[in-house]
Coordinates of C-alpha atoms and ligand atoms in Angstrom, one line a residue:
X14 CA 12.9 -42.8 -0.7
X15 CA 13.3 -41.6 -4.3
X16 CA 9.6 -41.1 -4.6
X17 CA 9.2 -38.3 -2.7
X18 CA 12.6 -36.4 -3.5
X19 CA 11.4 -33.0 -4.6
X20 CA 8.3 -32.6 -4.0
X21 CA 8.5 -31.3 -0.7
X22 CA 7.2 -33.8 1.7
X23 CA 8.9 -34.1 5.3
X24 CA 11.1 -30.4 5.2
X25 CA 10.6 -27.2 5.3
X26 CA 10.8 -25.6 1.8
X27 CA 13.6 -22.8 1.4
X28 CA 11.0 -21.0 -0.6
X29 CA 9.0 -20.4 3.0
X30 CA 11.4 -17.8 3.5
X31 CA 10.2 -16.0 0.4
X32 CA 6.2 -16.8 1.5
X33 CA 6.5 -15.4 5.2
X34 CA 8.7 -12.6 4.3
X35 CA 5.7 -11.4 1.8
X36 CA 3.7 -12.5 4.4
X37 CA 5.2 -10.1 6.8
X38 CA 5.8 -7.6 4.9
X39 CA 2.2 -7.3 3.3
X40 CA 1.2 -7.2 7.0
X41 CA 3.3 -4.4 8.0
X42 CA 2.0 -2.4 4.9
X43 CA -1.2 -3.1 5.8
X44 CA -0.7 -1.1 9.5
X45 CA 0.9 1.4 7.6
X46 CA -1.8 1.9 5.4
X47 CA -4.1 2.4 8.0
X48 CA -1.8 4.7 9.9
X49 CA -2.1 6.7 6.5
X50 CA -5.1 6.6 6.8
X51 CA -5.9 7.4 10.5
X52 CA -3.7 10.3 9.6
X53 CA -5.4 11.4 6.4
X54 CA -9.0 11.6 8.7
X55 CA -7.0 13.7 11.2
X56 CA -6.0 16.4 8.8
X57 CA -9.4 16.5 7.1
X58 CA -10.8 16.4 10.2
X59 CA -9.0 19.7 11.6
X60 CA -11.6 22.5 11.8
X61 CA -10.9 25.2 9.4
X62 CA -9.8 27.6 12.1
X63 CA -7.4 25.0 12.9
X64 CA -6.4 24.6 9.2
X65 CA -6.1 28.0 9.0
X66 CA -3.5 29.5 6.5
X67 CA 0.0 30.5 6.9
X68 CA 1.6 30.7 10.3
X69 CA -1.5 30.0 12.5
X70 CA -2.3 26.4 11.1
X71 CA -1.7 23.1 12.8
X72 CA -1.0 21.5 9.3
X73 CA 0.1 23.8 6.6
X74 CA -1.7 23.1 3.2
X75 CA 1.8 21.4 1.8
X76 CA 2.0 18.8 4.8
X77 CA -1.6 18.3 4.5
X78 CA -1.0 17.0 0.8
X79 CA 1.8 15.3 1.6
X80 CA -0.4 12.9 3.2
X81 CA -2.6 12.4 0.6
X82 CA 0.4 11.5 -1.4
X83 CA 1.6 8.7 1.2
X84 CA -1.7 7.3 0.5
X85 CA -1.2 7.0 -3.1
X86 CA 2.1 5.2 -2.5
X87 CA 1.0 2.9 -0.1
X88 CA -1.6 1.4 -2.5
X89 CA 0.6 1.3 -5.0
X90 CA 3.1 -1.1 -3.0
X91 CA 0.7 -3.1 -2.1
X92 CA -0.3 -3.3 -5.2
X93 CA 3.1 -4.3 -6.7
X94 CA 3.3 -6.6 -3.4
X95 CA 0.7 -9.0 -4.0
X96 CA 1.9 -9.4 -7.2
X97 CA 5.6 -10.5 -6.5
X98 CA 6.8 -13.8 -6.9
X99 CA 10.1 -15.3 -7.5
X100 CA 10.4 -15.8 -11.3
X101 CA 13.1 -18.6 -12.9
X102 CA 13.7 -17.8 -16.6
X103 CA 15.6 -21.1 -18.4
X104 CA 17.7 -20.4 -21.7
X105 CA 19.4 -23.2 -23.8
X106 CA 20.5 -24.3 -27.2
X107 CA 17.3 -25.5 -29.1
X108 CA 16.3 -29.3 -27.9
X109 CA 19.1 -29.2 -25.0
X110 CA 15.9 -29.8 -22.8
X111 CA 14.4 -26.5 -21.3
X112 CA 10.8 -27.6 -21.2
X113 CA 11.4 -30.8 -19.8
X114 CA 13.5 -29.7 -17.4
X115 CA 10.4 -27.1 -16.3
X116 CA 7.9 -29.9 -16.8
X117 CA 10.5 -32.4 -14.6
X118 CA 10.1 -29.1 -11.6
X119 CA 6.3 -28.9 -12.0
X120 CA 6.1 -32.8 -12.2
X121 CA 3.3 -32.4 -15.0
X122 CA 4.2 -32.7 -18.7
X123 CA 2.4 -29.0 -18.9
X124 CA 4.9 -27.6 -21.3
X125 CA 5.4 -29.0 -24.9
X126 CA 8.7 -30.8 -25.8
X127 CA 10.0 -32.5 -28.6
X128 CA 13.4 -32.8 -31.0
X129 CA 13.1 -30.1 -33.8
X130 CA 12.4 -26.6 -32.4
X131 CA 9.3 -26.9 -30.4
X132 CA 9.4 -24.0 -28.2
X133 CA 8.0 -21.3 -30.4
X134 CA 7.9 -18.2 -28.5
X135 CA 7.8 -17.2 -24.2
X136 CA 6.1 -19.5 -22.0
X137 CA 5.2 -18.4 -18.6
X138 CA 3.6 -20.9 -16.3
X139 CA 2.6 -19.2 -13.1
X140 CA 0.4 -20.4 -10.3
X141 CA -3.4 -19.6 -10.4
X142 CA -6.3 -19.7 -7.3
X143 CA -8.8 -21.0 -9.6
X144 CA -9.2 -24.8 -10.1
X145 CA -9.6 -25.0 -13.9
X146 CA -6.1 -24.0 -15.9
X147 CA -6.2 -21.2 -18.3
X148 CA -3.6 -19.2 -20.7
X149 CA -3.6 -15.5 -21.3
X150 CA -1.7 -14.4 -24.4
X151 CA -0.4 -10.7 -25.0
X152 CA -3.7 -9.8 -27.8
X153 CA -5.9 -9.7 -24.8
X154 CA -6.2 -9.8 -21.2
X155 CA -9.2 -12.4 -21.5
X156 CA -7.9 -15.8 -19.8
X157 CA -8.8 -18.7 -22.0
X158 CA -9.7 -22.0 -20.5
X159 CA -7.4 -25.0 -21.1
X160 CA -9.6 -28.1 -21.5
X161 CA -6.5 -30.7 -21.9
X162 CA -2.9 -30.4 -22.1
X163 CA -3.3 -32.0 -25.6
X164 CA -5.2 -28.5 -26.5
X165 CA -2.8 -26.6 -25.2
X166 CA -0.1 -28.7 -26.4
X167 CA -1.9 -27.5 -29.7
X168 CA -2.0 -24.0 -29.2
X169 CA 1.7 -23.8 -28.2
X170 CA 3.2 -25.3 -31.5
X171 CA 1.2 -22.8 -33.7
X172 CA 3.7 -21.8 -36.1
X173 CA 2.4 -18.2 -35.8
X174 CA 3.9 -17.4 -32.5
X175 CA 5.9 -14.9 -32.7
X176 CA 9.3 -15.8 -30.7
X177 CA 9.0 -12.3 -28.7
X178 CA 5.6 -12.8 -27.5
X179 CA 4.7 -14.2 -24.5
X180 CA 2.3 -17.0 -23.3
X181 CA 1.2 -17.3 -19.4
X182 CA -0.4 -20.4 -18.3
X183 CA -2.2 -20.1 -14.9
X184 CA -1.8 -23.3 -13.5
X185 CA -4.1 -24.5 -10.3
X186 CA -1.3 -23.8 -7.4
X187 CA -3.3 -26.5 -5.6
X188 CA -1.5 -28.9 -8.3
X189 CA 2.0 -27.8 -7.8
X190 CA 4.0 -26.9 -4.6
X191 CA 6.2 -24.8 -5.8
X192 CA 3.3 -22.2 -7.9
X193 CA 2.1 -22.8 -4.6
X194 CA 4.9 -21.4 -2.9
X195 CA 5.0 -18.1 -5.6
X196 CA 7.6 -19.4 -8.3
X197 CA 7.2 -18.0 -11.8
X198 CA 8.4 -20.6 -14.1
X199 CA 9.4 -18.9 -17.9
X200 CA 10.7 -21.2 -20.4
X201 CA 12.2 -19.6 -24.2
X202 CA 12.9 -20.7 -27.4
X203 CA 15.8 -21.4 -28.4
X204 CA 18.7 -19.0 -28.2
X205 CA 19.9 -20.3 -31.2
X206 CA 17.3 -19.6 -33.1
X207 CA 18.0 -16.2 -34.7
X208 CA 17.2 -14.4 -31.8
X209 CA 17.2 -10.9 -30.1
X210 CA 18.4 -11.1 -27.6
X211 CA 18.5 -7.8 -26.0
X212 CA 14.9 -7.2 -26.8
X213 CA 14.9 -10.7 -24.4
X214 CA 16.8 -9.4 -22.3
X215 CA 14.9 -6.4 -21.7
X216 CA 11.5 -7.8 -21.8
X217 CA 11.5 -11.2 -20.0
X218 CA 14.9 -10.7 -17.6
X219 CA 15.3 -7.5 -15.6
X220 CA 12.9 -9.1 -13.1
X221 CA 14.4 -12.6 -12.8
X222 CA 15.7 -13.6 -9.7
X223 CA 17.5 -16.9 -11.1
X224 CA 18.8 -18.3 -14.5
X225 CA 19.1 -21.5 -15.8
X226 CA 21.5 -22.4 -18.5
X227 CA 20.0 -25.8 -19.6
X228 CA 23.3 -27.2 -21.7
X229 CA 23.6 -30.4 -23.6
X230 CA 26.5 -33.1 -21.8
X231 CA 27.2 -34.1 -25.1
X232 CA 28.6 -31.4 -26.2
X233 CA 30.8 -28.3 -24.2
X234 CA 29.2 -24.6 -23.8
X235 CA 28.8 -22.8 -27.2
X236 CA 29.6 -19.8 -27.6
X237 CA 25.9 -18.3 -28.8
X238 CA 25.0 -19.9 -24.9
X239 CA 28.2 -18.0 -23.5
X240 CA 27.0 -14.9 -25.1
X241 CA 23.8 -14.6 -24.0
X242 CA 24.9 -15.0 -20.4
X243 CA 27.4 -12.4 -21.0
X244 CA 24.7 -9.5 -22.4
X245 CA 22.9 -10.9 -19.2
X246 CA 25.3 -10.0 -17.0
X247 CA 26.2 -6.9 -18.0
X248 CA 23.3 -5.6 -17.8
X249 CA 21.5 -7.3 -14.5
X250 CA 24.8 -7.5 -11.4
X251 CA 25.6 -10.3 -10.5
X252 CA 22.8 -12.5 -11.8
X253 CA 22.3 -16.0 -10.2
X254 CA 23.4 -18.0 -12.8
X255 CA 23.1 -22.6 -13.0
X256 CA 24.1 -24.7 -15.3
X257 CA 22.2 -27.6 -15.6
X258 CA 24.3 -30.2 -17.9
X259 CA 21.1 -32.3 -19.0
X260 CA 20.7 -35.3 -21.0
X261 CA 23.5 -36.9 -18.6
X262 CA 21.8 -40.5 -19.0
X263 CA 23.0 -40.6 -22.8
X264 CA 26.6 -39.7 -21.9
X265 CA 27.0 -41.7 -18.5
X266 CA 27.7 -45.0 -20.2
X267 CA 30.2 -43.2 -22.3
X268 CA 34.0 -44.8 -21.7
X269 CA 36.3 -42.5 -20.0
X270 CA 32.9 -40.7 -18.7
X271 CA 34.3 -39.3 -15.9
X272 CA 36.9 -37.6 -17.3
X273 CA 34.7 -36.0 -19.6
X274 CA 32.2 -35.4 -16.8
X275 CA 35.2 -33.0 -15.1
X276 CA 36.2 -31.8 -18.3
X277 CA 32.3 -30.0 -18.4
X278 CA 33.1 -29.1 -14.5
X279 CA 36.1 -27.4 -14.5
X280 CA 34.6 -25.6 -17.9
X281 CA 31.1 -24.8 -16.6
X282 CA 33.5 -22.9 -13.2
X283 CA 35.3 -21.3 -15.4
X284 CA 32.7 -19.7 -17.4
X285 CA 30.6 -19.0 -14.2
X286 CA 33.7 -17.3 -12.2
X287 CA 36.3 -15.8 -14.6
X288 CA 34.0 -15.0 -17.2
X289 CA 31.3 -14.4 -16.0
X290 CA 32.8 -13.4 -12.5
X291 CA 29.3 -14.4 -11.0
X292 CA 30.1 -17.0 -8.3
X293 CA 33.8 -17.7 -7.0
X294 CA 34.9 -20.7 -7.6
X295 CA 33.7 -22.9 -4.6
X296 CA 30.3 -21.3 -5.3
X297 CA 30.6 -22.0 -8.7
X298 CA 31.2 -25.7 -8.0
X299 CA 27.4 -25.8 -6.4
X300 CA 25.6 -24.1 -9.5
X301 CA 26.7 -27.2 -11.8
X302 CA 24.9 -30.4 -12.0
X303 CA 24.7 -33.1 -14.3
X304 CA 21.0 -34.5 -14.7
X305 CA 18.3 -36.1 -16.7
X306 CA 15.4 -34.3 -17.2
X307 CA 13.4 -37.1 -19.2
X308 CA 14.7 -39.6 -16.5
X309 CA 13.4 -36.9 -13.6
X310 CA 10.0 -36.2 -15.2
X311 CA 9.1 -40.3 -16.3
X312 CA 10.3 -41.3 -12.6
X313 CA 8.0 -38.6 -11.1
X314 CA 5.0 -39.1 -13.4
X315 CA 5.1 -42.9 -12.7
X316 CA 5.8 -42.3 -8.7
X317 CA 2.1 -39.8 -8.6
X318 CA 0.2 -42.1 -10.1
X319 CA 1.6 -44.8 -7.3
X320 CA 2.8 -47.3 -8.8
X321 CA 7.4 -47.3 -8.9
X322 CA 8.6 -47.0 -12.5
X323 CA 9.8 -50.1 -14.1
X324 CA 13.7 -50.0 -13.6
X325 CA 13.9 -51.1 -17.8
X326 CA 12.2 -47.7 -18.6
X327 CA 15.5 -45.9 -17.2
X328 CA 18.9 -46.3 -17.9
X329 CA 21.5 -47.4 -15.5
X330 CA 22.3 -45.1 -12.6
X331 CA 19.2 -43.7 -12.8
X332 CA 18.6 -43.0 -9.3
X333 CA 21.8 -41.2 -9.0
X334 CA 21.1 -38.6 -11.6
X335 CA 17.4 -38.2 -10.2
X336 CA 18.9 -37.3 -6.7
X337 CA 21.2 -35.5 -8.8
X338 CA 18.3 -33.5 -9.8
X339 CA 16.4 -33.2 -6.4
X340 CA 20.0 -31.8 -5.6
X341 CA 20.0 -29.3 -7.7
X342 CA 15.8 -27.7 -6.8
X343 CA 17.6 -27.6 -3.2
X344 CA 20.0 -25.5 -3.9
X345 CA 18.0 -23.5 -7.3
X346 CA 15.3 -23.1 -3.7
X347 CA 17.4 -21.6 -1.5
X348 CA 19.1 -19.5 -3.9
X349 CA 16.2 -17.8 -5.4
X350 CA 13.8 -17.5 -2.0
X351 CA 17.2 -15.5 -0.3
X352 CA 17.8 -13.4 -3.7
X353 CA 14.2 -12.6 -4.3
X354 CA 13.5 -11.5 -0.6
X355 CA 17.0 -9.3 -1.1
X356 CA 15.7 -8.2 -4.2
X357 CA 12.1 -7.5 -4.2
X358 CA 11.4 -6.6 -0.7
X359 CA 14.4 -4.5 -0.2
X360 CA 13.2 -1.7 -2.1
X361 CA 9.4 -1.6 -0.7
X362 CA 11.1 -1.8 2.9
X363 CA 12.9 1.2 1.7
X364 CA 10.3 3.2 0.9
X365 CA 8.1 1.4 3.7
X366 CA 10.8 2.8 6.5
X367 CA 10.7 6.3 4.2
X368 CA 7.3 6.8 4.3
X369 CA 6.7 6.2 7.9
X370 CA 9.8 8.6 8.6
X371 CA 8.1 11.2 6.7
X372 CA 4.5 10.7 8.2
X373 CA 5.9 10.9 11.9
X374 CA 7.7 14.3 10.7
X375 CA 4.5 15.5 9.4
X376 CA 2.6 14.2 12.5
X377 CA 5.3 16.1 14.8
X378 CA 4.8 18.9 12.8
X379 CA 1.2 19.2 13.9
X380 CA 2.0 18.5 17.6
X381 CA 4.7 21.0 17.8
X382 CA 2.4 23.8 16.0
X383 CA -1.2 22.4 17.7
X384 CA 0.7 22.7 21.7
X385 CA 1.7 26.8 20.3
X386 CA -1.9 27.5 19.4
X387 CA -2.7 25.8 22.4
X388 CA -0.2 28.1 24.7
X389 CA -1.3 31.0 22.7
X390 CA -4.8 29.7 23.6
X391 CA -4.0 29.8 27.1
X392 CA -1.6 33.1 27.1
X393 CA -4.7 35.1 25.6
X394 CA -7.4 33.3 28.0
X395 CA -4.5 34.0 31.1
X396 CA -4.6 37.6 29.8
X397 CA -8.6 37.9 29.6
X398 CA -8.2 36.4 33.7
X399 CA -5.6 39.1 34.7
X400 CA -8.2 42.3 32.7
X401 CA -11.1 40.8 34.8
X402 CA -9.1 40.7 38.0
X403 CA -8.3 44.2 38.0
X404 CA -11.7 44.9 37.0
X405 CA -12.6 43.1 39.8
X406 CA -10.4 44.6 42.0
X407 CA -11.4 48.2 40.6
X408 CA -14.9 47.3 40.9
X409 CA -14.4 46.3 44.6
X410 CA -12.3 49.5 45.0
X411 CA -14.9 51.5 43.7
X412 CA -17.4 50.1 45.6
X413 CA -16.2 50.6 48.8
X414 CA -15.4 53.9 48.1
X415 CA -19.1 54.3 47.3
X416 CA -20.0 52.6 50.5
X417 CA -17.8 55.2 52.4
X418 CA -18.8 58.2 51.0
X419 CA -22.5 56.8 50.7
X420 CA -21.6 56.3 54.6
X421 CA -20.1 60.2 55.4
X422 CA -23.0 61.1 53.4
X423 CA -25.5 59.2 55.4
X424 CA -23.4 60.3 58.5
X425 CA -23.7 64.2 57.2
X426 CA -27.0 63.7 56.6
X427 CA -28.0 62.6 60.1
X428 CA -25.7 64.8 61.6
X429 CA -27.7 67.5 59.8
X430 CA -31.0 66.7 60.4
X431 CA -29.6 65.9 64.3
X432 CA -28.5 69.7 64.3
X433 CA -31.6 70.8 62.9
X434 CA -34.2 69.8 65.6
X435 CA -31.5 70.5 68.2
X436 CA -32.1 73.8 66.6
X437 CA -35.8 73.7 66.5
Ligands
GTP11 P1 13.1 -26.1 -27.8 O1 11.8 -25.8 -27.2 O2 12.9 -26.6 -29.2 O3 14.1 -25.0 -27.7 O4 13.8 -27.4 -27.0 P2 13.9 -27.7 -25.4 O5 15.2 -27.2 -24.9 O6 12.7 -27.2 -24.8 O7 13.9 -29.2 -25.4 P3 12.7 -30.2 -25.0 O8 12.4 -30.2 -23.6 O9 11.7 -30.1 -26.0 O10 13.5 -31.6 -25.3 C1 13.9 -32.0 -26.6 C2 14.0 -33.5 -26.7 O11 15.0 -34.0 -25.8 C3 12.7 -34.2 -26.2 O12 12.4 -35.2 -27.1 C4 13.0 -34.6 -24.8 O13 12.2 -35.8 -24.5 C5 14.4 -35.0 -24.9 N1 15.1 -34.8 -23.6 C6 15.0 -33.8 -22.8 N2 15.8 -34.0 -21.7 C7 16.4 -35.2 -21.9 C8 17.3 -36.0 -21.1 O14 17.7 -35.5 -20.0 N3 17.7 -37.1 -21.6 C9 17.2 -37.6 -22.8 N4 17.7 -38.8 -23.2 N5 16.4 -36.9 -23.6 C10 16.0 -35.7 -23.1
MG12 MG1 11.1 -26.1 -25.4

């Protein structure tokens, strides 16, 4: 049924690939971390002697710090670790229909939207442990509390927002699957609006796993929306780039729609796989889709609360363009769980497999260098056996030379004293 398109209910999410591979590989630092660590007690633990300096010591002073160092690292992954999520970034033309697009995704009308140019600066929504909702801004690292969406609503459209700066709403992960399931959600202003955009670039992109180019189907790709992608792409490879061709219910009853409709196709490939050269054709085909935001969002408002929107409130072929829509989160899913694990795990694996490499080195080190103080050990102790022997073996010598001559002497002696009275 339409109702439950989207929200996860019945299939595996794609983004489960993402959550056990963190999973997994928060586990595995874990063990190494306390390998460091079993290791780090080790070398403290060696007695001095064994310490030693130079030649004679099981682990030399460098190897010693070496492992102090792994320790440093580790924590230091993990801590990047827990904080890794996948992170969606969504640039348009002013009211082409970013927000609602996010706010469609989240099923929740968290983000403001409106004609004019409502989106005043960066807007991150992120998913949050804690049951109450709350917004951090860049001034201070002091969450504020959201009491309604109308207050927040109210603290977005300041005019004073400064278009760079940056907004993060922590959102209650227990309200949304996919905060649930680690996706970053950041939504901009306008990219018409005077921007710069390699200072955007630079602070809000490097990270991102997946774009979204929310276009308007009433009109074809601008060129201030082509160059953005273009400065994208030459400085991030091979970014994942969709188009989302929104506000497809006001077109759809258009005459001659769907020549219009593959017009913006065979336009939205191009772009994506000669210009761009980020998809080949056949993959570009799959990162285009045609959609209604406002039709999405309404639809799934009205289906949480239970009761099936009123087919007047939508316009014809509604349902289409709403599958049309669940469509595309399949695809945006599988494409950013694959390119995040690819793109953020990678690198800690890396260093992961590194680290352990080193440690075992280190660790081999010690048991090469502890079994040659241990034959020296046993060389010296052999050579301490073979003095006492021959002392033994003296000792006995001399003793029974002693007994002998004590013997002949006792023997003389007698003999002696035997001649003596004989004498007598
Ligand atoms: P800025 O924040 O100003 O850059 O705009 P935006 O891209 O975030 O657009 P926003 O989501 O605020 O939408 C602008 C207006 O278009 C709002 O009134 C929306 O309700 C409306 N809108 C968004 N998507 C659609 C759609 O698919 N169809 C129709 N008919 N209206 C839409
Ligand atoms: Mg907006």
């Amino acid at each position: 049924s339409l109702r439950n398109l989207g929200n996860g209910h019945g299939r595996e999410s794609a983004l489960q690939l993402f959550v056990q591979a963190k999973k997994r590989i928060n586990d595995i630092f874990k063990d190494i971390d306390e390998y460091v660590v079993d290791a780090g007690k080790f070398v403290q633990g060696l007695s001095p002697e064994l310490k030693g300096v130079g030649e004679e010591a099981i682990i030399s002073p460098e190897n010693a710090q070496v492992v102090v160092g792994f320790k440093v690292k580790i924590d230091g992954i993990r801590e990047v670790l827990t904080r890794d999520h996948m992170k969606v970034v969504f640039f348009g033309r002013t009211s082409n229909g970013k927000s609602t697009v996010i706010n469609a995704m989240l099923r929740e009308k968290i983000l403001p939207s409106g004609i004019g140019h409502t989106t005043h600066c960066f807007i991150q929504v992120e998913g949050s442990d804690n049951e109450e909702a709350s917004m951090l801004t860049e001034d201070s690292n002091q969450p504020k509390s959201i009491q309604s969406l109308k207050q927040l609503a109210s603290a977005l459209s300041s005019g004073k927002l400064k278009e760079n700066s940056l907004i993060r709403i922590l959102w209650p992960k227990s309200k949304c699957r996919l905060l649930r399931e680690d996706i970053v959600f950041l939504d901009s202003p306008g990219i018409d609006v005077s921007p710069d955009l390699d200072l955007w670039i630079d602070k809000f992109c490097l990270d991102a796993d997946v774009f979204v180019l929310v276009a308007n189907a009433e009109s074809t790709l601008m060129q201030t929306e082509k160059n953005f992608f273009h400065k994208v792409s030459s400085r991030l490879s091979k970014p994942n780039v969709f188009v989302l061709q929104n506000r497809w219910d006001v077109s759809e009853s258009e005459e001659d729609i769907d020549k219009v409709k593959q017009q913006h196709l065979d336009n939205n490939i191009q772009f994506l796989s000669e210009e761009l050269q980020v998809a080949d054709k056949r993959e570009a085909k799959d990162r285009v889709f045609f959609v209604s935001a406002r039709e999405t969002l309404v639809s799934r408002l009205q289906d949480d609360t239970g009761i099936p929107t009123p087919d007047r409130a939508l316009l014809p072929g509604f349902q289409a363009r709403i599958f049309e829509f669940a469509n595309f989160e399949t695809k945006f899913e599988a494409c950013i769980s694959k390119s995040a694990v690819k793109t953020k795990f990678e690198q800690h694996t890396d260093r992961g497999k590194n680290i352990t490499f080193e440690l075992k080195k280190v660790m081999e080190d010690a048991f090469t260098s502890s079994n040659q103080h241990l034959e020296r050990q046993q060389r010296l102790r052999q050579e301490r056996l073979d003095e006492l022997e021959t002392l033994d073996k003296q000792l006995d010598l001399l003793s029974r030379e002693v007994k002998a001559k004590i013997k002949v002497m006792v023997e003389t002696v007698e003999r002696k004293v035997a001649s003596a009275l004989n004498d007598e």
